[in-house]
PDB file of C-alpha atoms in Angstrom:
ATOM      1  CA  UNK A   1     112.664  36.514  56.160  1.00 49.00           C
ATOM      2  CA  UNK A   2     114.345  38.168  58.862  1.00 51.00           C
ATOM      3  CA  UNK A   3     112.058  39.077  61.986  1.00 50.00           C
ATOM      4  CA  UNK A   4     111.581  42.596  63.253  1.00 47.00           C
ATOM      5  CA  UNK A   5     109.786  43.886  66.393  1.00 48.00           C
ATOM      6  CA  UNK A   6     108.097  47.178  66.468  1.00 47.00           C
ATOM      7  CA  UNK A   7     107.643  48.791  70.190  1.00 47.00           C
ATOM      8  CA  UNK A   8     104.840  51.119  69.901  1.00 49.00           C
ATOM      9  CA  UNK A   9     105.968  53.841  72.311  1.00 51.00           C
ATOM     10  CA  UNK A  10     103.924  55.381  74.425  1.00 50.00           C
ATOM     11  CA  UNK A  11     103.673  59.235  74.766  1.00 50.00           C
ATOM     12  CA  UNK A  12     101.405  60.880  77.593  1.00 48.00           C
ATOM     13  CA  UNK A  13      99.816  63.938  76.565  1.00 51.00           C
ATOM     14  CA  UNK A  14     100.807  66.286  79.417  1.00 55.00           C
ATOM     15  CA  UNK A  15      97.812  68.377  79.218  1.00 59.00           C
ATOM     16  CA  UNK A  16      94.747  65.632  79.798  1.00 58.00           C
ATOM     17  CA  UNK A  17      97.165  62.946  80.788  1.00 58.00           C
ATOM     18  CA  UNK A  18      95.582  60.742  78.374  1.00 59.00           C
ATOM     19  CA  UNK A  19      97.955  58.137  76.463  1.00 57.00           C
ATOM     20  CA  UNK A  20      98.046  57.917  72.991  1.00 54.00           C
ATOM     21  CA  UNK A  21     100.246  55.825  70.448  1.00 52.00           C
ATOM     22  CA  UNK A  22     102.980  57.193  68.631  1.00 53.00           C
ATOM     23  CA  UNK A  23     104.998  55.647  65.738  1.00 53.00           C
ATOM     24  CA  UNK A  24     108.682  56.703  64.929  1.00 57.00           C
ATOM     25  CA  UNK A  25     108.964  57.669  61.500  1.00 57.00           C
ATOM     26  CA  UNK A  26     112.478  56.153  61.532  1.00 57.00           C
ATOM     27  CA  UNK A  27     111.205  52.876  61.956  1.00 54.00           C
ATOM     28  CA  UNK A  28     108.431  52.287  59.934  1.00 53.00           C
ATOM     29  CA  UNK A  29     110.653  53.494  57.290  1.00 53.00           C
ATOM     30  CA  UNK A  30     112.770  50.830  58.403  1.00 56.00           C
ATOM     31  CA  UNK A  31     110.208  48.013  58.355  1.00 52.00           C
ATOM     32  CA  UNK A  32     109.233  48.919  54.817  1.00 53.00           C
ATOM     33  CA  UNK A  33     112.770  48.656  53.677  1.00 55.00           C
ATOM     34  CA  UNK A  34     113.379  45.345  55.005  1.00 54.00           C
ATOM     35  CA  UNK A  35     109.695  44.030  54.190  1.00 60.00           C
ATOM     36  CA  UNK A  36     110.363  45.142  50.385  1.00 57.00           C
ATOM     37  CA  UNK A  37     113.831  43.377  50.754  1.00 58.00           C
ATOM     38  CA  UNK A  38     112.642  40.350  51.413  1.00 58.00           C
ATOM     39  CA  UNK A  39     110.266  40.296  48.808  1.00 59.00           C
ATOM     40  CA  UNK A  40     112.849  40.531  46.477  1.00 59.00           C
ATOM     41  CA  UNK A  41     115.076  38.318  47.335  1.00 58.00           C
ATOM     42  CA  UNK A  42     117.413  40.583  49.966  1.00 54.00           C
ATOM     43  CA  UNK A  43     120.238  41.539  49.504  1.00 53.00           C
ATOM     44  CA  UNK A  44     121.247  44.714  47.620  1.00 57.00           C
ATOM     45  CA  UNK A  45     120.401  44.927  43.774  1.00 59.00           C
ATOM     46  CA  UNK A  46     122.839  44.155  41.297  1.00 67.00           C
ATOM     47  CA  UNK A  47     123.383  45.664  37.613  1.00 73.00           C
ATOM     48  CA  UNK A  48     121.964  43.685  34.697  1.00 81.00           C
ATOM     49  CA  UNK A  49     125.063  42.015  33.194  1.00 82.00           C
ATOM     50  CA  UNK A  50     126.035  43.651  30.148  1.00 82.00           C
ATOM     51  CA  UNK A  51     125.516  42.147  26.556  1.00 81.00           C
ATOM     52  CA  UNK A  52     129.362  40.678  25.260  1.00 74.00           C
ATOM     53  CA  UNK A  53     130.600  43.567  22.861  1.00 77.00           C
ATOM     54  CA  UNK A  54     130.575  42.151  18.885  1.00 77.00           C
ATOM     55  CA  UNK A  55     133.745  40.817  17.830  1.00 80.00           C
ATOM     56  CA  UNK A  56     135.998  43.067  15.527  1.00 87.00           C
ATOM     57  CA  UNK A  57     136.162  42.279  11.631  1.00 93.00           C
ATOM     58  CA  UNK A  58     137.756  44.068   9.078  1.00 96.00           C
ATOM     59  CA  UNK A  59     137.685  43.375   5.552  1.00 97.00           C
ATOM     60  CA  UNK A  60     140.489  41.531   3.010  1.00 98.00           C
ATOM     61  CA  UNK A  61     140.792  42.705   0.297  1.00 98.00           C
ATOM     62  CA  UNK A  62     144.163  42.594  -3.030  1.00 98.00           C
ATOM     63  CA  UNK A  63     144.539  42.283  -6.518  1.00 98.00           C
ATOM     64  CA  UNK A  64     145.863  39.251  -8.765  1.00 98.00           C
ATOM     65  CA  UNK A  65     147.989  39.520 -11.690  1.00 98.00           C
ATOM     66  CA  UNK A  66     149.839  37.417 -13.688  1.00 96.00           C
ATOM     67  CA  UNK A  67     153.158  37.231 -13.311  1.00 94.00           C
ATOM     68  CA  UNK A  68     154.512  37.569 -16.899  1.00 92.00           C
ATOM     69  CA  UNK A  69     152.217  41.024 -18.329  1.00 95.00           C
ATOM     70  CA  UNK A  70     151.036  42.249 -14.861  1.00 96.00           C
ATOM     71  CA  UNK A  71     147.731  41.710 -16.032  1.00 97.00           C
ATOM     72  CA  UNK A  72     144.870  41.350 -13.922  1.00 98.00           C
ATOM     73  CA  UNK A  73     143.247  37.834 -13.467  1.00 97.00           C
ATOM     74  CA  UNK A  74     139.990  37.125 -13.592  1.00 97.00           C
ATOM     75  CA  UNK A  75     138.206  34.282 -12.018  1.00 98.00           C
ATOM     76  CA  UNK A  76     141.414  33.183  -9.003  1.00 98.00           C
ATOM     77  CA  UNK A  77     140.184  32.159  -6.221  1.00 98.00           C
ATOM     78  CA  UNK A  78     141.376  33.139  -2.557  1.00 98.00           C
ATOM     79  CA  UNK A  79     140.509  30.843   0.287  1.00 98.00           C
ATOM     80  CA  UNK A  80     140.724  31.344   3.974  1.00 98.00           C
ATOM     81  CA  UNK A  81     142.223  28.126   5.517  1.00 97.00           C
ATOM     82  CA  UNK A  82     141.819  28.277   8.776  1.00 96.00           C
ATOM     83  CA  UNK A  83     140.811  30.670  11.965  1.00 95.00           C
ATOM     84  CA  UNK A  84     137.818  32.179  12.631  1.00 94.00           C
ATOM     85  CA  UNK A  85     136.233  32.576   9.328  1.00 97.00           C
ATOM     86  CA  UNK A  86     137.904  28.724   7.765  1.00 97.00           C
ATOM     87  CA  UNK A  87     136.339  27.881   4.516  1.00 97.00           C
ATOM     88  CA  UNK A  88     135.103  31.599   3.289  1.00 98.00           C
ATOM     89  CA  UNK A  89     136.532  31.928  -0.012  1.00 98.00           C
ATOM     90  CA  UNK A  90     136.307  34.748  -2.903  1.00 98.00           C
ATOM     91  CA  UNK A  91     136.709  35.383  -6.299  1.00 98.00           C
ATOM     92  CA  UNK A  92     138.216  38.312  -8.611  1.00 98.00           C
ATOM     93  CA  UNK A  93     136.011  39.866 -11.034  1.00 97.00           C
ATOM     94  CA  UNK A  94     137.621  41.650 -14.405  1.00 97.00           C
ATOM     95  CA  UNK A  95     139.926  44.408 -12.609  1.00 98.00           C
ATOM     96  CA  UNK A  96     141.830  41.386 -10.506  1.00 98.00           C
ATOM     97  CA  UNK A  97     140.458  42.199  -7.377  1.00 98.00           C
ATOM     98  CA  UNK A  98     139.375  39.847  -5.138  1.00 98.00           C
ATOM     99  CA  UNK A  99     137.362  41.094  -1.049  1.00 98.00           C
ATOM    100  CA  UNK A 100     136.431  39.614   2.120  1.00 98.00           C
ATOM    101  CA  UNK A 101     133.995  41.718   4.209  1.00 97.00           C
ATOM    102  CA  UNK A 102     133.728  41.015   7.754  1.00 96.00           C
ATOM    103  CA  UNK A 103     136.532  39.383   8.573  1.00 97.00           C
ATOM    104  CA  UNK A 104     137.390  38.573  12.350  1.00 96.00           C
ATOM    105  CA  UNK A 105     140.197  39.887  13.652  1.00 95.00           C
ATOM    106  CA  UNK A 106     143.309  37.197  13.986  1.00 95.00           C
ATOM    107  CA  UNK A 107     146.410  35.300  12.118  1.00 96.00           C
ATOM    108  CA  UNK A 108     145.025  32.609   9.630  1.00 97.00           C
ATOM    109  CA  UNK A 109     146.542  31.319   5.903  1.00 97.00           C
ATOM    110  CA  UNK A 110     145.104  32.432   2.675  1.00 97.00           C
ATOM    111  CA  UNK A 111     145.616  30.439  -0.506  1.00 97.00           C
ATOM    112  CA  UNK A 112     145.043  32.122  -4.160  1.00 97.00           C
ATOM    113  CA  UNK A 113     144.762  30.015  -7.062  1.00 97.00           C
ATOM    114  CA  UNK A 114     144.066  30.620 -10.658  1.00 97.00           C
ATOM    115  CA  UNK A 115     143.586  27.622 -13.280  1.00 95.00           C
ATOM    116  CA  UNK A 116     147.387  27.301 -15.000  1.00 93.00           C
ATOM    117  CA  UNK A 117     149.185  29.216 -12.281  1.00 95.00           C
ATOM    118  CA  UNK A 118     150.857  27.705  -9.274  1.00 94.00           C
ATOM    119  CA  UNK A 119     148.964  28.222  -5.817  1.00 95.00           C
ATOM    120  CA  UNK A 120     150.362  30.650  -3.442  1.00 95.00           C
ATOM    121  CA  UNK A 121     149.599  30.539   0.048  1.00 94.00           C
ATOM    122  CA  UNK A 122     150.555  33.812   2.929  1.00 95.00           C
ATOM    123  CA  UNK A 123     149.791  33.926   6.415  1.00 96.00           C
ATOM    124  CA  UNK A 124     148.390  37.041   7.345  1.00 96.00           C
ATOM    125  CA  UNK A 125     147.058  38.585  10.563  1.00 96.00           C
ATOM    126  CA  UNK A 126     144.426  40.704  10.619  1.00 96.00           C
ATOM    127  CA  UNK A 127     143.934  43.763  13.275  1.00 95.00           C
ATOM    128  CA  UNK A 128     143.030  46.279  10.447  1.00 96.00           C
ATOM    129  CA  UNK A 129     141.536  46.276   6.597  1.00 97.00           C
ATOM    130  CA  UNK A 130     144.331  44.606   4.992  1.00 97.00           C
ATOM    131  CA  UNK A 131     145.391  44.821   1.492  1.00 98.00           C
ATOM    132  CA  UNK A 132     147.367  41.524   0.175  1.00 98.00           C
ATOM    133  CA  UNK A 133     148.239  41.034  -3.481  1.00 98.00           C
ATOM    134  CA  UNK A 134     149.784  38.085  -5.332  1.00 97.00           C
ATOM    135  CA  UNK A 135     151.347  37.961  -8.379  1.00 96.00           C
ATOM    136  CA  UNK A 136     151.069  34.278  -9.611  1.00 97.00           C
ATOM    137  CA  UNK A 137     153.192  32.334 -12.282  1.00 94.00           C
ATOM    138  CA  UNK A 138     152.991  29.750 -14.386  1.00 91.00           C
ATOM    139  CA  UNK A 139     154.885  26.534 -13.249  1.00 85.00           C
ATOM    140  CA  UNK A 140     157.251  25.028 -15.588  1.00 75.00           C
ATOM    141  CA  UNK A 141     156.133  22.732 -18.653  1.00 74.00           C
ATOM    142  CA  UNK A 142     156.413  18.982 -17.768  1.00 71.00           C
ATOM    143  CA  UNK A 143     159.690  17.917 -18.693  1.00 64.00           C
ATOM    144  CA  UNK A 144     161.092  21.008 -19.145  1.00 64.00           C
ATOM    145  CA  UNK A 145     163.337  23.235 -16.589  1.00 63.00           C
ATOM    146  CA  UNK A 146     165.752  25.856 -16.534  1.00 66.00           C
ATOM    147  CA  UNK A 147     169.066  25.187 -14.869  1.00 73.00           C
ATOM    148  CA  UNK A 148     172.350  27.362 -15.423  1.00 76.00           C
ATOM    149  CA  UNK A 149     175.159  29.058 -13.527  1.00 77.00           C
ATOM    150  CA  UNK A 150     174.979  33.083 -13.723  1.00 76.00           C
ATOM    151  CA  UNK A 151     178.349  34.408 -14.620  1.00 78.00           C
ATOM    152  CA  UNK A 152     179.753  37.903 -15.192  1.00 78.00           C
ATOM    153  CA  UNK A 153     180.659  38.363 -18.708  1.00 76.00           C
ATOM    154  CA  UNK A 154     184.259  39.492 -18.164  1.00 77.00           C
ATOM    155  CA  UNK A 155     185.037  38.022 -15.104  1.00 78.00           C
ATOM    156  CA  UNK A 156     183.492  34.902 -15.890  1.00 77.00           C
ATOM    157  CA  UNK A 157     182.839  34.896 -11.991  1.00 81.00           C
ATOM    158  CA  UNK A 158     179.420  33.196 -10.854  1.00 81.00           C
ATOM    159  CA  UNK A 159     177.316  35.670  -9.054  1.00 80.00           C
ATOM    160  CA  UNK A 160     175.486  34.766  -6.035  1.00 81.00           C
ATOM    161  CA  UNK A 161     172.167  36.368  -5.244  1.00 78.00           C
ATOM    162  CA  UNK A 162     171.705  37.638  -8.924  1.00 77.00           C
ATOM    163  CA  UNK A 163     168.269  38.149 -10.584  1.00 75.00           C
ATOM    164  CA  UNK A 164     167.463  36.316 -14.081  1.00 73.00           C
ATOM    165  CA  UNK A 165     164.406  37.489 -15.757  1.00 69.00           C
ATOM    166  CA  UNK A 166     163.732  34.419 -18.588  1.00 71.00           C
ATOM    167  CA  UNK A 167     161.284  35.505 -20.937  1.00 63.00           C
ATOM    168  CA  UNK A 168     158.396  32.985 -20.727  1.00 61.00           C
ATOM    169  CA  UNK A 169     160.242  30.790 -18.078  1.00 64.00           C
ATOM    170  CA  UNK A 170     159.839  33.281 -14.433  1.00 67.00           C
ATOM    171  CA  UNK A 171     162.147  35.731 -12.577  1.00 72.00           C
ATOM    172  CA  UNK A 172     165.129  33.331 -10.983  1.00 72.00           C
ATOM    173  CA  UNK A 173     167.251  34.101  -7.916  1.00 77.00           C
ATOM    174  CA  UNK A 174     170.212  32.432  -8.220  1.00 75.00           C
ATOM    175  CA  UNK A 175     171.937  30.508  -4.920  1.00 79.00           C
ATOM    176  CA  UNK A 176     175.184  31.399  -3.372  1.00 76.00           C
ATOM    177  CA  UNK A 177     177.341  29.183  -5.775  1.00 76.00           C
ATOM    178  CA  UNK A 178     175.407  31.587  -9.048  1.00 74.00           C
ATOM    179  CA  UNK A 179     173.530  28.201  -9.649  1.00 75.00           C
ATOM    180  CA  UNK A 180     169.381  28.351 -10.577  1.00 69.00           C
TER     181      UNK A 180
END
């Protein structure tokens, strides 16, 4: 505690020429200051820190549909993977639709999956509500596949990049040399 000397002036009062004490405002403000100071610690105050502000979420939210009708499915599954919010999963009710409320803000992978449909995994980041669909298909039967070269009918030229839609089978891309 820091040490402070008061000199108690002296003032003469001219008339009687008696002596009397006299204390300076100033400084027994002063002394109080520092007295209360020092009682607290010193020093000058200092704010209360504030509380951390809550972490954004936003919500997840898409439909699932079957590949071959568009139809919605009910009952697939979507799973966060990893992140923030690993291990929360959800699951579509009759309309398809599947949501994830509260979601914290960040890129992580989903995964859908719906019993005899292959799984389909995105990586998404989230900074916003976020719609993300999927449209899942069926694999292939065991021991069965679909192979061919896409050719134009006149030409007989194979056709790289095309699009073959096979009833029952998927939607095929084929590679550069028309193969799929």
């Amino acid at each position: 505690m820091p040490t402070v000397a008061v000199m108690n002036p002296v003032d003469v009062d001219r008339p009687s020429g008696r002596r009397r004490s006299v204390a300076d405002p100033g400084a027994v403000f002063t002394l109080c200051a520092l007295i209360a100071m020092a009682a607290c610690g010193g020093g000058s105050p200092s704010a209360p820190t504030p509380p951390a502000p809550p972490a954004a979420t936003w919500s997840l939210s898409g439909t699932i549909r079957n590949e071959m009708n568009n139809e919605p499915l009910v009952g697939a599954r979507v799973e966060i993977l990893d992140g923030a919010d690993q291990g929360r999963s959800a699951t579509t009710g009759q309309d398809g639709r599947y949501l994830f409320a509260s979601v914290r803000a960040g890129q992580f992978s989903i995964r859908a999956a719906a019993e005899g449909f292959d799984v389909q995994s995105r990586v998404v980041t989230l900074g916003a509500d976020l719609v993300v669909d999927f449209v899942m298909r069926r694999p292939a039967p065991p021991g069965t596949g679909t192979a061919g070269i896409l050719v134009q009918a006149l030409s007989e030229a194979q056709v790289p990049g095309g699009t073959l839609d096979v009833s029952g089978l998927g939607v095929f891309t084929t590679e550069a040399d028309g193969t799929f």
